[in-house]
Amino acid sequence: MGTLFVDNIKQQSSQGSGTITIGASGETVALASGVKQSNLNNPSFHYHAGAGAQSISNATWTKITAFTTQNYDTNSVVSSSTFTVPSGLGGKYFLYMCVGLDSGAGAPARLLAGIHRSNGTELLNSEQGNGSPYNTANACGTFNLSAADEIVFRVYQNSGGSRDTLNSTQQGYFGGFRIGT
């Protein structure tokens, strides 16, 4: 076995395009301890509450706009609380969200967290029902997305009146990351 010393391996096949294969079938390619793979699971983002509560109307899907405190956004993919898949980075994504509502007006019979396309197409809804006094709903899943897809995070509640989101980093957040092509 030999050792190859290089500063950079350019990602280009001998034909100028195509697939570059490292290793052979049945082999394992390993990175040395402490070496980081810099573009794994990118883009990735996580935003949480912190800008104050948001009023959620009764019996209406409402886009979450109050979760504006950025933990990280590797490719600047979130703008105005909308995630846009970057050009050339379509593929499989894991997306998640959590929303909590204050209990001041009583528990809603239904509280839903939804991950939707901006055109209104529902990708996933997750429901917490039966008037739980904890008033927190979570949603997560994997989705096949295309470049320029716009994803929004929404909430629905039916307490009979408007309710405010909790201004909590543990009960108000959304995020996601690319997991493959």
mmCIF file with all atom_site columns, C-alpha atoms in Angstrom:
data_model
loop_
_atom_site.group_PDB
_atom_site.id
_atom_site.type_symbol
_atom_site.label_atom_id
_atom_site.label_alt_id
_atom_site.label_comp_id
_atom_site.label_asym_id
_atom_site.label_entity_id
_atom_site.label_seq_id
_atom_site.pdbx_PDB_ins_code
_atom_site.Cartn_x
_atom_site.Cartn_y
_atom_site.Cartn_z
_atom_site.occupancy
_atom_site.B_iso_or_equiv
_atom_site.pdbx_formal_charge
_atom_site.auth_seq_id
_atom_site.auth_comp_id
_atom_site.auth_asym_id
_atom_site.auth_atom_id
_atom_site.pdbx_PDB_model_num
ATOM 1   C CA . MET A 1 1   ? 0.000   0.000  0.000   1.00 0.00 ? 1   MET A CA 1
ATOM 2   C CA . GLY A 1 2   ? 1.338   3.427  -0.889  1.00 0.00 ? 2   GLY A CA 1
ATOM 3   C CA . THR A 1 3   ? 0.686   6.914  0.396   1.00 0.00 ? 3   THR A CA 1
ATOM 4   C CA . LEU A 1 4   ? -0.423  9.753  -1.833  1.00 0.00 ? 4   LEU A CA 1
ATOM 5   C CA . PHE A 1 5   ? 0.615   13.252 -0.733  1.00 0.00 ? 5   PHE A CA 1
ATOM 6   C CA . VAL A 1 6   ? -1.395  16.068 -2.334  1.00 0.00 ? 6   VAL A CA 1
ATOM 7   C CA . ASP A 1 7   ? -2.752  19.460 -1.326  1.00 0.00 ? 7   ASP A CA 1
ATOM 8   C CA . ASN A 1 8   ? -5.934  19.217 -3.359  1.00 0.00 ? 8   ASN A CA 1
ATOM 9   C CA . ILE A 1 9   ? -7.834  16.612 -5.354  1.00 0.00 ? 9   ILE A CA 1
ATOM 10  C CA . LYS A 1 10  ? -9.947  18.336 -7.981  1.00 0.00 ? 10  LYS A CA 1
ATOM 11  C CA . GLN A 1 11  ? -13.364 16.764 -8.461  1.00 0.00 ? 11  GLN A CA 1
ATOM 12  C CA . GLN A 1 12  ? -13.338 16.084 -12.180 1.00 0.00 ? 12  GLN A CA 1
ATOM 13  C CA . SER A 1 13  ? -13.314 12.802 -14.035 1.00 0.00 ? 13  SER A CA 1
ATOM 14  C CA . SER A 1 14  ? -10.942 12.166 -16.936 1.00 0.00 ? 14  SER A CA 1
ATOM 15  C CA . GLN A 1 15  ? -13.805 12.960 -19.319 1.00 0.00 ? 15  GLN A CA 1
ATOM 16  C CA . GLY A 1 16  ? -14.522 16.288 -17.564 1.00 0.00 ? 16  GLY A CA 1
ATOM 17  C CA . SER A 1 17  ? -17.837 15.176 -16.085 1.00 0.00 ? 17  SER A CA 1
ATOM 18  C CA . GLY A 1 18  ? -19.420 12.138 -14.491 1.00 0.00 ? 18  GLY A CA 1
ATOM 19  C CA . THR A 1 19  ? -18.929 10.215 -11.278 1.00 0.00 ? 19  THR A CA 1
ATOM 20  C CA . ILE A 1 20  ? -15.657 9.962  -9.383  1.00 0.00 ? 20  ILE A CA 1
ATOM 21  C CA . THR A 1 21  ? -15.343 6.764  -7.342  1.00 0.00 ? 21  THR A CA 1
ATOM 22  C CA . ILE A 1 22  ? -13.071 6.571  -4.319  1.00 0.00 ? 22  ILE A CA 1
ATOM 23  C CA . GLY A 1 23  ? -12.448 3.010  -3.178  1.00 0.00 ? 23  GLY A CA 1
ATOM 24  C CA . ALA A 1 24  ? -13.818 -0.211 -4.581  1.00 0.00 ? 24  ALA A CA 1
ATOM 25  C CA . SER A 1 25  ? -16.923 -2.216 -3.815  1.00 0.00 ? 25  SER A CA 1
ATOM 26  C CA . GLY A 1 26  ? -16.726 -3.701 -0.329  1.00 0.00 ? 26  GLY A CA 1
ATOM 27  C CA . GLU A 1 27  ? -14.043 -1.268 0.857   1.00 0.00 ? 27  GLU A CA 1
ATOM 28  C CA . THR A 1 28  ? -14.452 1.456  3.475   1.00 0.00 ? 28  THR A CA 1
ATOM 29  C CA . VAL A 1 29  ? -13.221 5.008  2.975   1.00 0.00 ? 29  VAL A CA 1
ATOM 30  C CA . ALA A 1 30  ? -12.324 6.551  6.342   1.00 0.00 ? 30  ALA A CA 1
ATOM 31  C CA . LEU A 1 31  ? -11.247 10.017 7.403   1.00 0.00 ? 31  LEU A CA 1
ATOM 32  C CA . ALA A 1 32  ? -8.454  10.277 9.947   1.00 0.00 ? 32  ALA A CA 1
ATOM 33  C CA . SER A 1 33  ? -9.333  11.240 13.500  1.00 0.00 ? 33  SER A CA 1
ATOM 34  C CA . GLY A 1 34  ? -9.972  14.985 13.761  1.00 0.00 ? 34  GLY A CA 1
ATOM 35  C CA . VAL A 1 35  ? -10.546 15.431 10.014  1.00 0.00 ? 35  VAL A CA 1
ATOM 36  C CA . LYS A 1 36  ? -13.856 17.128 9.218   1.00 0.00 ? 36  LYS A CA 1
ATOM 37  C CA . GLN A 1 37  ? -15.902 16.648 6.075   1.00 0.00 ? 37  GLN A CA 1
ATOM 38  C CA . SER A 1 38  ? -16.874 20.281 5.407   1.00 0.00 ? 38  SER A CA 1
ATOM 39  C CA . ASN A 1 39  ? -19.957 19.981 3.206   1.00 0.00 ? 39  ASN A CA 1
ATOM 40  C CA . LEU A 1 40  ? -21.729 17.009 4.773   1.00 0.00 ? 40  LEU A CA 1
ATOM 41  C CA . ASN A 1 41  ? -25.437 17.652 5.417   1.00 0.00 ? 41  ASN A CA 1
ATOM 42  C CA . ASN A 1 42  ? -25.314 21.127 3.885   1.00 0.00 ? 42  ASN A CA 1
ATOM 43  C CA . PRO A 1 43  ? -27.227 23.244 3.544   1.00 0.00 ? 43  PRO A CA 1
ATOM 44  C CA . SER A 1 44  ? -28.395 23.131 7.127   1.00 0.00 ? 44  SER A CA 1
ATOM 45  C CA . PHE A 1 45  ? -30.266 25.642 9.258   1.00 0.00 ? 45  PHE A CA 1
ATOM 46  C CA . HIS A 1 46  ? -31.904 26.073 12.670  1.00 0.00 ? 46  HIS A CA 1
ATOM 47  C CA . TYR A 1 47  ? -33.944 29.056 13.865  1.00 0.00 ? 47  TYR A CA 1
ATOM 48  C CA . HIS A 1 48  ? -35.746 29.480 17.176  1.00 0.00 ? 48  HIS A CA 1
ATOM 49  C CA . ALA A 1 49  ? -38.108 31.832 18.978  1.00 0.00 ? 49  ALA A CA 1
ATOM 50  C CA . GLY A 1 50  ? -36.717 34.933 20.520  1.00 0.00 ? 50  GLY A CA 1
ATOM 51  C CA . ALA A 1 51  ? -38.229 37.867 18.677  1.00 0.00 ? 51  ALA A CA 1
ATOM 52  C CA . GLY A 1 52  ? -41.426 37.839 20.736  1.00 0.00 ? 52  GLY A CA 1
ATOM 53  C CA . ALA A 1 53  ? -44.669 35.948 20.489  1.00 0.00 ? 53  ALA A CA 1
ATOM 54  C CA . GLN A 1 54  ? -46.735 35.594 17.322  1.00 0.00 ? 54  GLN A CA 1
ATOM 55  C CA . SER A 1 55  ? -50.531 35.655 17.368  1.00 0.00 ? 55  SER A CA 1
ATOM 56  C CA . ILE A 1 56  ? -52.069 32.554 15.762  1.00 0.00 ? 56  ILE A CA 1
ATOM 57  C CA . SER A 1 57  ? -55.667 33.038 14.613  1.00 0.00 ? 57  SER A CA 1
ATOM 58  C CA . ASN A 1 58  ? -58.355 30.488 15.411  1.00 0.00 ? 58  ASN A CA 1
ATOM 59  C CA . ALA A 1 59  ? -59.012 27.723 12.851  1.00 0.00 ? 59  ALA A CA 1
ATOM 60  C CA . THR A 1 60  ? -56.517 29.054 10.269  1.00 0.00 ? 60  THR A CA 1
ATOM 61  C CA . TRP A 1 61  ? -53.171 27.765 9.031   1.00 0.00 ? 61  TRP A CA 1
ATOM 62  C CA . THR A 1 62  ? -50.652 30.481 9.932   1.00 0.00 ? 62  THR A CA 1
ATOM 63  C CA . LYS A 1 63  ? -47.038 30.735 8.727   1.00 0.00 ? 63  LYS A CA 1
ATOM 64  C CA . ILE A 1 64  ? -44.555 30.914 11.602  1.00 0.00 ? 64  ILE A CA 1
ATOM 65  C CA . THR A 1 65  ? -42.705 34.244 11.382  1.00 0.00 ? 65  THR A CA 1
ATOM 66  C CA . ALA A 1 66  ? -41.601 34.785 15.009  1.00 0.00 ? 66  ALA A CA 1
ATOM 67  C CA . PHE A 1 67  ? -38.810 32.208 15.006  1.00 0.00 ? 67  PHE A CA 1
ATOM 68  C CA . THR A 1 68  ? -36.140 34.565 13.690  1.00 0.00 ? 68  THR A CA 1
ATOM 69  C CA . THR A 1 69  ? -33.175 33.929 15.992  1.00 0.00 ? 69  THR A CA 1
ATOM 70  C CA . GLN A 1 70  ? -30.609 32.098 13.874  1.00 0.00 ? 70  GLN A CA 1
ATOM 71  C CA . ASN A 1 71  ? -28.534 29.350 15.459  1.00 0.00 ? 71  ASN A CA 1
ATOM 72  C CA . TYR A 1 72  ? -26.934 28.576 12.077  1.00 0.00 ? 72  TYR A CA 1
ATOM 73  C CA . ASP A 1 73  ? -27.722 28.823 8.377   1.00 0.00 ? 73  ASP A CA 1
ATOM 74  C CA . THR A 1 74  ? -24.793 27.392 6.421   1.00 0.00 ? 74  THR A CA 1
ATOM 75  C CA . ASN A 1 75  ? -25.891 28.586 2.983   1.00 0.00 ? 75  ASN A CA 1
ATOM 76  C CA . SER A 1 76  ? -28.209 31.520 3.877   1.00 0.00 ? 76  SER A CA 1
ATOM 77  C CA . VAL A 1 77  ? -31.223 29.460 2.759   1.00 0.00 ? 77  VAL A CA 1
ATOM 78  C CA . VAL A 1 78  ? -33.838 31.040 5.051   1.00 0.00 ? 78  VAL A CA 1
ATOM 79  C CA . SER A 1 79  ? -35.327 34.440 4.326   1.00 0.00 ? 79  SER A CA 1
ATOM 80  C CA . SER A 1 80  ? -38.526 35.810 5.869   1.00 0.00 ? 80  SER A CA 1
ATOM 81  C CA . SER A 1 81  ? -39.023 32.445 7.615   1.00 0.00 ? 81  SER A CA 1
ATOM 82  C CA . THR A 1 82  ? -39.105 30.622 4.263   1.00 0.00 ? 82  THR A CA 1
ATOM 83  C CA . PHE A 1 83  ? -36.554 27.912 3.408   1.00 0.00 ? 83  PHE A CA 1
ATOM 84  C CA . THR A 1 84  ? -35.576 27.910 -0.278  1.00 0.00 ? 84  THR A CA 1
ATOM 85  C CA . VAL A 1 85  ? -33.678 24.935 -1.718  1.00 0.00 ? 85  VAL A CA 1
ATOM 86  C CA . PRO A 1 86  ? -30.530 26.338 -3.353  1.00 0.00 ? 86  PRO A CA 1
ATOM 87  C CA . SER A 1 87  ? -29.742 25.883 -7.046  1.00 0.00 ? 87  SER A CA 1
ATOM 88  C CA . GLY A 1 88  ? -27.988 22.581 -7.668  1.00 0.00 ? 88  GLY A CA 1
ATOM 89  C CA . LEU A 1 89  ? -28.819 21.231 -4.184  1.00 0.00 ? 89  LEU A CA 1
ATOM 90  C CA . GLY A 1 90  ? -32.132 19.502 -4.723  1.00 0.00 ? 90  GLY A CA 1
ATOM 91  C CA . GLY A 1 91  ? -32.429 16.102 -3.102  1.00 0.00 ? 91  GLY A CA 1
ATOM 92  C CA . LYS A 1 92  ? -33.523 14.508 0.132   1.00 0.00 ? 92  LYS A CA 1
ATOM 93  C CA . TYR A 1 93  ? -33.915 16.761 3.174   1.00 0.00 ? 93  TYR A CA 1
ATOM 94  C CA . PHE A 1 94  ? -34.782 16.163 6.813   1.00 0.00 ? 94  PHE A CA 1
ATOM 95  C CA . LEU A 1 95  ? -36.972 19.013 8.102   1.00 0.00 ? 95  LEU A CA 1
ATOM 96  C CA . TYR A 1 96  ? -38.360 19.575 11.598  1.00 0.00 ? 96  TYR A CA 1
ATOM 97  C CA . MET A 1 97  ? -40.342 22.046 13.676  1.00 0.00 ? 97  MET A CA 1
ATOM 98  C CA . CYS A 1 98  ? -41.856 22.551 17.111  1.00 0.00 ? 98  CYS A CA 1
ATOM 99  C CA . VAL A 1 99  ? -44.426 25.132 18.150  1.00 0.00 ? 99  VAL A CA 1
ATOM 100 C CA . GLY A 1 100 ? -45.863 25.807 21.572  1.00 0.00 ? 100 GLY A CA 1
ATOM 101 C CA . LEU A 1 101 ? -48.839 27.999 22.429  1.00 0.00 ? 101 LEU A CA 1
ATOM 102 C CA . ASP A 1 102 ? -49.551 29.862 25.641  1.00 0.00 ? 102 ASP A CA 1
ATOM 103 C CA . SER A 1 103 ? -52.286 28.328 27.782  1.00 0.00 ? 103 SER A CA 1
ATOM 104 C CA . GLY A 1 104 ? -53.924 31.627 28.754  1.00 0.00 ? 104 GLY A CA 1
ATOM 105 C CA . ALA A 1 105 ? -57.028 31.169 26.592  1.00 0.00 ? 105 ALA A CA 1
ATOM 106 C CA . GLY A 1 106 ? -57.467 27.465 27.320  1.00 0.00 ? 106 GLY A CA 1
ATOM 107 C CA . ALA A 1 107 ? -56.165 24.499 25.421  1.00 0.00 ? 107 ALA A CA 1
ATOM 108 C CA . PRO A 1 108 ? -57.229 24.068 21.794  1.00 0.00 ? 108 PRO A CA 1
ATOM 109 C CA . ALA A 1 109 ? -58.975 20.838 20.871  1.00 0.00 ? 109 ALA A CA 1
ATOM 110 C CA . ARG A 1 110 ? -56.516 20.616 17.961  1.00 0.00 ? 110 ARG A CA 1
ATOM 111 C CA . LEU A 1 111 ? -52.978 21.935 17.588  1.00 0.00 ? 111 LEU A CA 1
ATOM 112 C CA . LEU A 1 112 ? -51.145 21.065 14.374  1.00 0.00 ? 112 LEU A CA 1
ATOM 113 C CA . ALA A 1 113 ? -47.578 21.700 13.239  1.00 0.00 ? 113 ALA A CA 1
ATOM 114 C CA . GLY A 1 114 ? -47.213 21.674 9.470   1.00 0.00 ? 114 GLY A CA 1
ATOM 115 C CA . ILE A 1 115 ? -44.377 21.636 6.975   1.00 0.00 ? 115 ILE A CA 1
ATOM 116 C CA . HIS A 1 116 ? -45.755 22.939 3.673   1.00 0.00 ? 116 HIS A CA 1
ATOM 117 C CA . ARG A 1 117 ? -44.628 24.263 0.311   1.00 0.00 ? 117 ARG A CA 1
ATOM 118 C CA . SER A 1 118 ? -45.176 28.020 0.097   1.00 0.00 ? 118 SER A CA 1
ATOM 119 C CA . ASN A 1 119 ? -47.928 27.428 -2.492  1.00 0.00 ? 119 ASN A CA 1
ATOM 120 C CA . GLY A 1 120 ? -49.965 25.690 0.235   1.00 0.00 ? 120 GLY A CA 1
ATOM 121 C CA . THR A 1 121 ? -49.172 22.066 -0.644  1.00 0.00 ? 121 THR A CA 1
ATOM 122 C CA . GLU A 1 122 ? -48.961 20.124 2.601   1.00 0.00 ? 122 GLU A CA 1
ATOM 123 C CA . LEU A 1 123 ? -45.897 17.923 2.970   1.00 0.00 ? 123 LEU A CA 1
ATOM 124 C CA . LEU A 1 124 ? -46.529 16.883 6.565   1.00 0.00 ? 124 LEU A CA 1
ATOM 125 C CA . ASN A 1 125 ? -48.895 17.752 9.407   1.00 0.00 ? 125 ASN A CA 1
ATOM 126 C CA . SER A 1 126 ? -48.529 16.473 12.938  1.00 0.00 ? 126 SER A CA 1
ATOM 127 C CA . GLU A 1 127 ? -51.346 16.850 15.451  1.00 0.00 ? 127 GLU A CA 1
ATOM 128 C CA . GLN A 1 128 ? -51.493 17.091 19.205  1.00 0.00 ? 128 GLN A CA 1
ATOM 129 C CA . GLY A 1 129 ? -55.154 16.907 20.161  1.00 0.00 ? 129 GLY A CA 1
ATOM 130 C CA . ASN A 1 130 ? -57.706 16.428 22.927  1.00 0.00 ? 130 ASN A CA 1
ATOM 131 C CA . GLY A 1 131 ? -57.019 19.719 24.668  1.00 0.00 ? 131 GLY A CA 1
ATOM 132 C CA . SER A 1 132 ? -53.682 18.851 26.228  1.00 0.00 ? 132 SER A CA 1
ATOM 133 C CA . PRO A 1 133 ? -52.610 21.580 28.640  1.00 0.00 ? 133 PRO A CA 1
ATOM 134 C CA . TYR A 1 134 ? -49.050 21.386 27.296  1.00 0.00 ? 134 TYR A CA 1
ATOM 135 C CA . ASN A 1 135 ? -49.979 22.917 23.919  1.00 0.00 ? 135 ASN A CA 1
ATOM 136 C CA . THR A 1 136 ? -46.888 21.892 21.963  1.00 0.00 ? 136 THR A CA 1
ATOM 137 C CA . ALA A 1 137 ? -46.862 20.167 18.565  1.00 0.00 ? 137 ALA A CA 1
ATOM 138 C CA . ASN A 1 138 ? -43.887 18.764 16.659  1.00 0.00 ? 138 ASN A CA 1
ATOM 139 C CA . ALA A 1 139 ? -43.429 17.670 13.056  1.00 0.00 ? 139 ALA A CA 1
ATOM 140 C CA . CYS A 1 140 ? -40.480 16.116 11.269  1.00 0.00 ? 140 CYS A CA 1
ATOM 141 C CA . GLY A 1 141 ? -39.865 14.062 8.188   1.00 0.00 ? 141 GLY A CA 1
ATOM 142 C CA . THR A 1 142 ? -37.795 13.434 5.089   1.00 0.00 ? 142 THR A CA 1
ATOM 143 C CA . PHE A 1 143 ? -38.748 15.037 1.801   1.00 0.00 ? 143 PHE A CA 1
ATOM 144 C CA . ASN A 1 144 ? -37.546 14.910 -1.787  1.00 0.00 ? 144 ASN A CA 1
ATOM 145 C CA . LEU A 1 145 ? -37.166 18.574 -2.763  1.00 0.00 ? 145 LEU A CA 1
ATOM 146 C CA . SER A 1 146 ? -36.110 20.322 -5.941  1.00 0.00 ? 146 SER A CA 1
ATOM 147 C CA . ALA A 1 147 ? -33.991 23.432 -6.393  1.00 0.00 ? 147 ALA A CA 1
ATOM 148 C CA . ALA A 1 148 ? -36.059 26.605 -5.813  1.00 0.00 ? 148 ALA A CA 1
ATOM 149 C CA . ASP A 1 149 ? -38.732 24.760 -3.750  1.00 0.00 ? 149 ASP A CA 1
ATOM 150 C CA . GLU A 1 150 ? -39.909 27.106 -1.007  1.00 0.00 ? 150 GLU A CA 1
ATOM 151 C CA . ILE A 1 151 ? -40.840 25.541 2.330   1.00 0.00 ? 151 ILE A CA 1
ATOM 152 C CA . VAL A 1 152 ? -42.747 27.252 5.149   1.00 0.00 ? 152 VAL A CA 1
ATOM 153 C CA . PHE A 1 153 ? -43.536 26.109 8.677   1.00 0.00 ? 153 PHE A CA 1
ATOM 154 C CA . ARG A 1 154 ? -47.157 26.616 9.762   1.00 0.00 ? 154 ARG A CA 1
ATOM 155 C CA . VAL A 1 155 ? -49.374 26.132 12.782  1.00 0.00 ? 155 VAL A CA 1
ATOM 156 C CA . TYR A 1 156 ? -53.123 25.553 13.161  1.00 0.00 ? 156 TYR A CA 1
ATOM 157 C CA . GLN A 1 157 ? -55.111 25.755 16.384  1.00 0.00 ? 157 GLN A CA 1
ATOM 158 C CA . ASN A 1 158 ? -58.824 25.897 17.233  1.00 0.00 ? 158 ASN A CA 1
ATOM 159 C CA . SER A 1 159 ? -59.130 27.204 20.784  1.00 0.00 ? 159 SER A CA 1
ATOM 160 C CA . GLY A 1 160 ? -61.964 29.558 19.817  1.00 0.00 ? 160 GLY A CA 1
ATOM 161 C CA . GLY A 1 161 ? -59.753 32.663 19.757  1.00 0.00 ? 161 GLY A CA 1
ATOM 162 C CA . SER A 1 162 ? -56.275 33.823 18.837  1.00 0.00 ? 162 SER A CA 1
ATOM 163 C CA . ARG A 1 163 ? -53.368 32.320 20.766  1.00 0.00 ? 163 ARG A CA 1
ATOM 164 C CA . ASP A 1 164 ? -49.750 33.447 21.071  1.00 0.00 ? 164 ASP A CA 1
ATOM 165 C CA . THR A 1 165 ? -46.754 31.259 20.378  1.00 0.00 ? 165 THR A CA 1
ATOM 166 C CA . LEU A 1 166 ? -44.422 30.630 23.284  1.00 0.00 ? 166 LEU A CA 1
ATOM 167 C CA . ASN A 1 167 ? -41.261 32.705 23.147  1.00 0.00 ? 167 ASN A CA 1
ATOM 168 C CA . SER A 1 168 ? -39.079 29.735 24.093  1.00 0.00 ? 168 SER A CA 1
ATOM 169 C CA . THR A 1 169 ? -36.038 28.231 22.375  1.00 0.00 ? 169 THR A CA 1
ATOM 170 C CA . GLN A 1 170 ? -37.213 24.780 23.559  1.00 0.00 ? 170 GLN A CA 1
ATOM 171 C CA . GLN A 1 171 ? -40.816 25.136 22.359  1.00 0.00 ? 171 GLN A CA 1
ATOM 172 C CA . GLY A 1 172 ? -40.464 27.210 19.229  1.00 0.00 ? 172 GLY A CA 1
ATOM 173 C CA . TYR A 1 173 ? -38.069 26.292 16.429  1.00 0.00 ? 173 TYR A CA 1
ATOM 174 C CA . PHE A 1 174 ? -37.674 24.968 12.894  1.00 0.00 ? 174 PHE A CA 1
ATOM 175 C CA . GLY A 1 175 ? -34.774 23.669 10.873  1.00 0.00 ? 175 GLY A CA 1
ATOM 176 C CA . GLY A 1 176 ? -33.440 21.108 8.490   1.00 0.00 ? 176 GLY A CA 1
ATOM 177 C CA . PHE A 1 177 ? -30.546 19.731 6.509   1.00 0.00 ? 177 PHE A CA 1
ATOM 178 C CA . ARG A 1 178 ? -29.814 17.948 3.248   1.00 0.00 ? 178 ARG A CA 1
ATOM 179 C CA . ILE A 1 179 ? -29.243 14.211 3.643   1.00 0.00 ? 179 ILE A CA 1
ATOM 180 C CA . GLY A 1 180 ? -28.521 13.191 0.064   1.00 0.00 ? 180 GLY A CA 1
ATOM 181 C CA . THR A 1 181 ? -29.359 13.360 -3.601  1.00 0.00 ? 181 THR A CA 1
#
